[in-house]
């Protein structure tokens, strides 16, 4: 039959399982069971021109964007709230958190794709590798890493365009002097 001890154990088990239920619902998958498919990574420099009293001023912004899908043991994860932190390294240095990009929003759509995007003034974005570390919102353990590379030209300006044109003309001249008409 039924005893007070059996009833207490059953109630304890029920309360224990009821306490675990919100935790199970909060995270759809253990981070170690998550895999990523990167659908595209985009990095570029966006320029805007502003008219000032002293002339035209160009402002440059480094833009980063990555699209990806997450899977839990092969099943697509849809509509989960995610966040990302961005880290930076130059060459083989250790990664360091990028100032101003600690909690970057991650957008999602109904098909299960996610997108993380961020932009900063070019002078704050040196050449190197930028890594977006993605985790479930409110969790600290990462579920995915996305690497994006940014390269700042060493020398720019109108004189570089003239130099490039000169090099192309010299190559064309060389090619023309090497070709002999057939008799």
PDB file of C-alpha atoms in Angstrom:
ATOM      1  CA  UNK A   1       0.000   0.000   0.000  1.00  0.00           C
ATOM      2  CA  UNK A   2       0.636   3.652   0.220  1.00  0.00           C
ATOM      3  CA  UNK A   3       2.756   5.004   3.078  1.00  0.00           C
ATOM      4  CA  UNK A   4       3.716   8.504   4.098  1.00  0.00           C
ATOM      5  CA  UNK A   5       7.376   7.790   3.215  1.00  0.00           C
ATOM      6  CA  UNK A   6       6.485   6.674  -0.347  1.00  0.00           C
ATOM      7  CA  UNK A   7       4.273   9.732  -0.800  1.00  0.00           C
ATOM      8  CA  UNK A   8       7.038  12.049   0.422  1.00  0.00           C
ATOM      9  CA  UNK A   9       9.543  10.485  -2.014  1.00  0.00           C
ATOM     10  CA  UNK A  10       7.130  10.803  -4.914  1.00  0.00           C
ATOM     11  CA  UNK A  11       6.442  14.434  -4.021  1.00  0.00           C
ATOM     12  CA  UNK A  12      10.202  15.130  -3.750  1.00  0.00           C
ATOM     13  CA  UNK A  13      10.796  13.596  -7.190  1.00  0.00           C
ATOM     14  CA  UNK A  14       7.947  15.622  -8.665  1.00  0.00           C
ATOM     15  CA  UNK A  15       9.261  18.877  -7.172  1.00  0.00           C
ATOM     16  CA  UNK A  16      12.799  18.083  -8.375  1.00  0.00           C
ATOM     17  CA  UNK A  17      11.583  17.425 -11.936  1.00  0.00           C
ATOM     18  CA  UNK A  18       9.355  20.512 -11.845  1.00  0.00           C
ATOM     19  CA  UNK A  19      12.376  22.607 -10.809  1.00  0.00           C
ATOM     20  CA  UNK A  20      14.439  21.214 -13.719  1.00  0.00           C
ATOM     21  CA  UNK A  21      11.728  21.822 -16.325  1.00  0.00           C
ATOM     22  CA  UNK A  22      12.389  25.579 -16.737  1.00  0.00           C
ATOM     23  CA  UNK A  23      16.105  24.855 -17.161  1.00  0.00           C
ATOM     24  CA  UNK A  24      15.391  22.272 -19.851  1.00  0.00           C
ATOM     25  CA  UNK A  25      13.080  24.678 -21.680  1.00  0.00           C
ATOM     26  CA  UNK A  26      15.489  27.613 -21.390  1.00  0.00           C
ATOM     27  CA  UNK A  27      18.267  25.965 -23.373  1.00  0.00           C
ATOM     28  CA  UNK A  28      17.246  23.850 -26.373  1.00  0.00           C
ATOM     29  CA  UNK A  29      20.542  22.033 -26.572  1.00  0.00           C
ATOM     30  CA  UNK A  30      23.807  21.596 -24.724  1.00  0.00           C
ATOM     31  CA  UNK A  31      26.432  23.898 -26.272  1.00  0.00           C
ATOM     32  CA  UNK A  32      28.664  20.884 -26.932  1.00  0.00           C
ATOM     33  CA  UNK A  33      25.889  19.375 -29.120  1.00  0.00           C
ATOM     34  CA  UNK A  34      25.577  22.474 -31.345  1.00  0.00           C
ATOM     35  CA  UNK A  35      27.141  22.647 -34.808  1.00  0.00           C
ATOM     36  CA  UNK A  36      27.230  25.585 -37.204  1.00  0.00           C
ATOM     37  CA  UNK A  37      26.897  26.013 -40.959  1.00  0.00           C
ATOM     38  CA  UNK A  38      28.173  29.380 -42.172  1.00  0.00           C
ATOM     39  CA  UNK A  39      26.130  30.604 -45.134  1.00  0.00           C
ATOM     40  CA  UNK A  40      28.141  33.741 -45.812  1.00  0.00           C
ATOM     41  CA  UNK A  41      30.578  36.236 -44.338  1.00  0.00           C
ATOM     42  CA  UNK A  42      30.779  39.815 -45.593  1.00  0.00           C
ATOM     43  CA  UNK A  43      33.299  42.498 -44.660  1.00  0.00           C
ATOM     44  CA  UNK A  44      33.637  45.875 -46.338  1.00  0.00           C
ATOM     45  CA  UNK A  45      34.365  49.550 -45.865  1.00  0.00           C
ATOM     46  CA  UNK A  46      31.395  51.903 -46.232  1.00  0.00           C
ATOM     47  CA  UNK A  47      32.151  55.539 -47.026  1.00  0.00           C
ATOM     48  CA  UNK A  48      30.006  58.597 -46.485  1.00  0.00           C
ATOM     49  CA  UNK A  49      30.927  62.087 -47.600  1.00  0.00           C
ATOM     50  CA  UNK A  50      30.015  65.151 -45.554  1.00  0.00           C
ATOM     51  CA  UNK A  51      30.230  68.728 -46.748  1.00  0.00           C
ATOM     52  CA  UNK A  52      31.949  70.887 -44.142  1.00  0.00           C
ATOM     53  CA  UNK A  53      33.101  74.506 -44.142  1.00  0.00           C
ATOM     54  CA  UNK A  54      36.627  73.344 -44.951  1.00  0.00           C
ATOM     55  CA  UNK A  55      35.526  71.057 -47.806  1.00  0.00           C
ATOM     56  CA  UNK A  56      34.432  67.497 -48.331  1.00  0.00           C
ATOM     57  CA  UNK A  57      35.148  65.017 -45.507  1.00  0.00           C
ATOM     58  CA  UNK A  58      35.057  61.251 -45.960  1.00  0.00           C
ATOM     59  CA  UNK A  59      33.997  59.066 -43.040  1.00  0.00           C
ATOM     60  CA  UNK A  60      34.761  55.351 -43.336  1.00  0.00           C
ATOM     61  CA  UNK A  61      33.085  52.571 -41.389  1.00  0.00           C
ATOM     62  CA  UNK A  62      34.209  48.943 -41.299  1.00  0.00           C
ATOM     63  CA  UNK A  63      31.144  46.697 -41.734  1.00  0.00           C
ATOM     64  CA  UNK A  64      31.002  43.010 -40.772  1.00  0.00           C
ATOM     65  CA  UNK A  65      28.111  40.612 -41.331  1.00  0.00           C
ATOM     66  CA  UNK A  66      27.786  36.826 -41.100  1.00  0.00           C
ATOM     67  CA  UNK A  67      24.844  34.544 -41.849  1.00  0.00           C
ATOM     68  CA  UNK A  68      24.696  31.095 -40.330  1.00  0.00           C
ATOM     69  CA  UNK A  69      22.477  28.230 -39.191  1.00  0.00           C
ATOM     70  CA  UNK A  70      22.781  26.261 -35.962  1.00  0.00           C
ATOM     71  CA  UNK A  71      22.003  22.574 -35.492  1.00  0.00           C
ATOM     72  CA  UNK A  72      21.476  20.501 -32.352  1.00  0.00           C
ATOM     73  CA  UNK A  73      22.493  16.909 -33.070  1.00  0.00           C
ATOM     74  CA  UNK A  74      21.628  17.479 -36.740  1.00  0.00           C
ATOM     75  CA  UNK A  75      18.261  19.214 -36.110  1.00  0.00           C
ATOM     76  CA  UNK A  76      17.934  22.852 -37.195  1.00  0.00           C
ATOM     77  CA  UNK A  77      17.600  25.293 -34.284  1.00  0.00           C
ATOM     78  CA  UNK A  78      14.993  27.944 -35.175  1.00  0.00           C
ATOM     79  CA  UNK A  79      14.026  31.175 -33.445  1.00  0.00           C
ATOM     80  CA  UNK A  80      16.349  30.831 -30.468  1.00  0.00           C
ATOM     81  CA  UNK A  81      17.486  34.064 -28.797  1.00  0.00           C
ATOM     82  CA  UNK A  82      21.241  34.420 -29.332  1.00  0.00           C
ATOM     83  CA  UNK A  83      23.895  36.993 -28.529  1.00  0.00           C
ATOM     84  CA  UNK A  84      27.500  37.429 -29.596  1.00  0.00           C
ATOM     85  CA  UNK A  85      30.692  38.977 -28.307  1.00  0.00           C
ATOM     86  CA  UNK A  86      33.427  40.062 -30.700  1.00  0.00           C
ATOM     87  CA  UNK A  87      37.113  39.361 -30.141  1.00  0.00           C
ATOM     88  CA  UNK A  88      40.100  40.582 -32.170  1.00  0.00           C
ATOM     89  CA  UNK A  89      43.614  39.407 -32.899  1.00  0.00           C
ATOM     90  CA  UNK A  90      46.393  40.470 -35.222  1.00  0.00           C
ATOM     91  CA  UNK A  91      48.543  37.670 -36.631  1.00  0.00           C
ATOM     92  CA  UNK A  92      49.092  34.898 -34.101  1.00  0.00           C
ATOM     93  CA  UNK A  93      48.387  37.020 -31.011  1.00  0.00           C
ATOM     94  CA  UNK A  94      45.843  35.862 -28.454  1.00  0.00           C
ATOM     95  CA  UNK A  95      42.243  36.998 -28.970  1.00  0.00           C
ATOM     96  CA  UNK A  96      41.201  40.046 -26.956  1.00  0.00           C
ATOM     97  CA  UNK A  97      37.672  41.434 -26.467  1.00  0.00           C
ATOM     98  CA  UNK A  98      36.906  44.244 -28.944  1.00  0.00           C
ATOM     99  CA  UNK A  99      35.823  47.383 -27.098  1.00  0.00           C
ATOM    100  CA  UNK A 100      32.190  48.295 -27.692  1.00  0.00           C
ATOM    101  CA  UNK A 101      31.274  44.850 -29.064  1.00  0.00           C
ATOM    102  CA  UNK A 102      30.699  42.805 -25.906  1.00  0.00           C
ATOM    103  CA  UNK A 103      26.985  42.100 -26.429  1.00  0.00           C
ATOM    104  CA  UNK A 104      26.097  42.184 -30.130  1.00  0.00           C
ATOM    105  CA  UNK A 105      22.539  41.312 -31.129  1.00  0.00           C
ATOM    106  CA  UNK A 106      21.874  38.328 -33.377  1.00  0.00           C
ATOM    107  CA  UNK A 107      18.849  38.454 -35.689  1.00  0.00           C
ATOM    108  CA  UNK A 108      16.898  35.441 -36.913  1.00  0.00           C
ATOM    109  CA  UNK A 109      14.276  34.721 -39.541  1.00  0.00           C
ATOM    110  CA  UNK A 110      11.510  32.143 -39.888  1.00  0.00           C
ATOM    111  CA  UNK A 111      13.651  29.781 -41.997  1.00  0.00           C
ATOM    112  CA  UNK A 112      16.151  29.222 -39.179  1.00  0.00           C
ATOM    113  CA  UNK A 113      18.927  31.498 -40.439  1.00  0.00           C
ATOM    114  CA  UNK A 114      20.716  33.854 -38.080  1.00  0.00           C
ATOM    115  CA  UNK A 115      22.735  36.989 -38.783  1.00  0.00           C
ATOM    116  CA  UNK A 116      25.263  38.854 -36.670  1.00  0.00           C
ATOM    117  CA  UNK A 117      26.366  42.289 -37.896  1.00  0.00           C
ATOM    118  CA  UNK A 118      28.427  45.114 -36.478  1.00  0.00           C
ATOM    119  CA  UNK A 119      30.173  48.259 -37.684  1.00  0.00           C
ATOM    120  CA  UNK A 120      32.693  50.672 -36.217  1.00  0.00           C
ATOM    121  CA  UNK A 121      34.661  53.642 -37.530  1.00  0.00           C
ATOM    122  CA  UNK A 122      37.570  52.347 -39.608  1.00  0.00           C
ATOM    123  CA  UNK A 123      40.198  53.886 -37.339  1.00  0.00           C
ATOM    124  CA  UNK A 124      38.895  51.638 -34.522  1.00  0.00           C
ATOM    125  CA  UNK A 125      39.079  48.506 -36.708  1.00  0.00           C
ATOM    126  CA  UNK A 126      42.700  47.569 -37.468  1.00  0.00           C
ATOM    127  CA  UNK A 127      43.581  44.770 -39.880  1.00  0.00           C
ATOM    128  CA  UNK A 128      43.263  41.300 -38.424  1.00  0.00           C
ATOM    129  CA  UNK A 129      40.834  38.553 -37.492  1.00  0.00           C
ATOM    130  CA  UNK A 130      37.548  39.357 -35.796  1.00  0.00           C
ATOM    131  CA  UNK A 131      35.778  36.439 -34.123  1.00  0.00           C
ATOM    132  CA  UNK A 132      32.095  36.572 -33.200  1.00  0.00           C
ATOM    133  CA  UNK A 133      31.532  34.169 -30.307  1.00  0.00           C
ATOM    134  CA  UNK A 134      27.848  33.175 -30.332  1.00  0.00           C
ATOM    135  CA  UNK A 135      25.949  31.879 -27.299  1.00  0.00           C
ATOM    136  CA  UNK A 136      22.360  31.328 -26.246  1.00  0.00           C
ATOM    137  CA  UNK A 137      20.971  34.563 -24.742  1.00  0.00           C
ATOM    138  CA  UNK A 138      21.651  34.712 -21.020  1.00  0.00           C
ATOM    139  CA  UNK A 139      24.249  31.917 -21.189  1.00  0.00           C
ATOM    140  CA  UNK A 140      28.013  32.333 -21.047  1.00  0.00           C
ATOM    141  CA  UNK A 141      29.134  29.103 -22.743  1.00  0.00           C
ATOM    142  CA  UNK A 142      29.700  29.633 -26.486  1.00  0.00           C
ATOM    143  CA  UNK A 143      27.882  27.489 -29.045  1.00  0.00           C
ATOM    144  CA  UNK A 144      29.689  28.729 -32.181  1.00  0.00           C
ATOM    145  CA  UNK A 145      32.559  30.897 -33.434  1.00  0.00           C
ATOM    146  CA  UNK A 146      32.571  32.873 -36.677  1.00  0.00           C
ATOM    147  CA  UNK A 147      35.845  34.288 -37.999  1.00  0.00           C
ATOM    148  CA  UNK A 148      35.887  37.379 -40.213  1.00  0.00           C
ATOM    149  CA  UNK A 149      39.003  38.995 -41.649  1.00  0.00           C
ATOM    150  CA  UNK A 150      39.504  42.714 -42.157  1.00  0.00           C
ATOM    151  CA  UNK A 151      42.342  44.272 -44.119  1.00  0.00           C
ATOM    152  CA  UNK A 152      43.105  47.976 -44.146  1.00  0.00           C
ATOM    153  CA  UNK A 153      45.063  49.161 -47.212  1.00  0.00           C
ATOM    154  CA  UNK A 154      48.542  50.345 -46.260  1.00  0.00           C
ATOM    155  CA  UNK A 155      48.647  53.136 -48.863  1.00  0.00           C
ATOM    156  CA  UNK A 156      45.623  54.743 -50.463  1.00  0.00           C
ATOM    157  CA  UNK A 157      44.759  57.795 -52.490  1.00  0.00           C
ATOM    158  CA  UNK A 158      44.724  59.165 -56.047  1.00  0.00           C
ATOM    159  CA  UNK A 159      48.472  58.537 -56.500  1.00  0.00           C
ATOM    160  CA  UNK A 160      47.834  54.794 -56.003  1.00  0.00           C
ATOM    161  CA  UNK A 161      45.323  54.833 -58.866  1.00  0.00           C
ATOM    162  CA  UNK A 162      47.939  56.479 -61.109  1.00  0.00           C
ATOM    163  CA  UNK A 163      50.564  53.944 -60.051  1.00  0.00           C
ATOM    164  CA  UNK A 164      48.214  51.032 -60.800  1.00  0.00           C
ATOM    165  CA  UNK A 165      47.393  52.489 -64.239  1.00  0.00           C
ATOM    166  CA  UNK A 166      51.110  52.900 -65.010  1.00  0.00           C
ATOM    167  CA  UNK A 167      51.838  49.288 -64.030  1.00  0.00           C
ATOM    168  CA  UNK A 168      48.991  48.038 -66.246  1.00  0.00           C
ATOM    169  CA  UNK A 169      50.250  50.107 -69.202  1.00  0.00           C
ATOM    170  CA  UNK A 170      53.790  48.751 -68.752  1.00  0.00           C
ATOM    171  CA  UNK A 171      52.458  45.179 -68.683  1.00  0.00           C
ATOM    172  CA  UNK A 172      50.434  45.810 -71.854  1.00  0.00           C
ATOM    173  CA  UNK A 173      53.481  47.343 -73.588  1.00  0.00           C
ATOM    174  CA  UNK A 174      55.624  44.346 -72.606  1.00  0.00           C
ATOM    175  CA  UNK A 175      53.010  41.900 -73.919  1.00  0.00           C
ATOM    176  CA  UNK A 176      52.766  43.782 -77.226  1.00  0.00           C
ATOM    177  CA  UNK A 177      56.549  43.778 -77.708  1.00  0.00           C
ATOM    178  CA  UNK A 178      56.697  40.004 -77.150  1.00  0.00           C
ATOM    179  CA  UNK A 179      54.107  39.164 -79.813  1.00  0.00           C
ATOM    180  CA  UNK A 180      55.467  39.031 -83.348  1.00  0.00           C
ATOM    181  CA  UNK A 181      53.155  39.133 -86.352  1.00  0.00           C
ATOM    182  CA  UNK A 182      53.013  35.901 -88.339  1.00  0.00           C
ATOM    183  CA  UNK A 183      54.366  36.003 -91.870  1.00  0.00           C
TER     184      UNK A 183
END
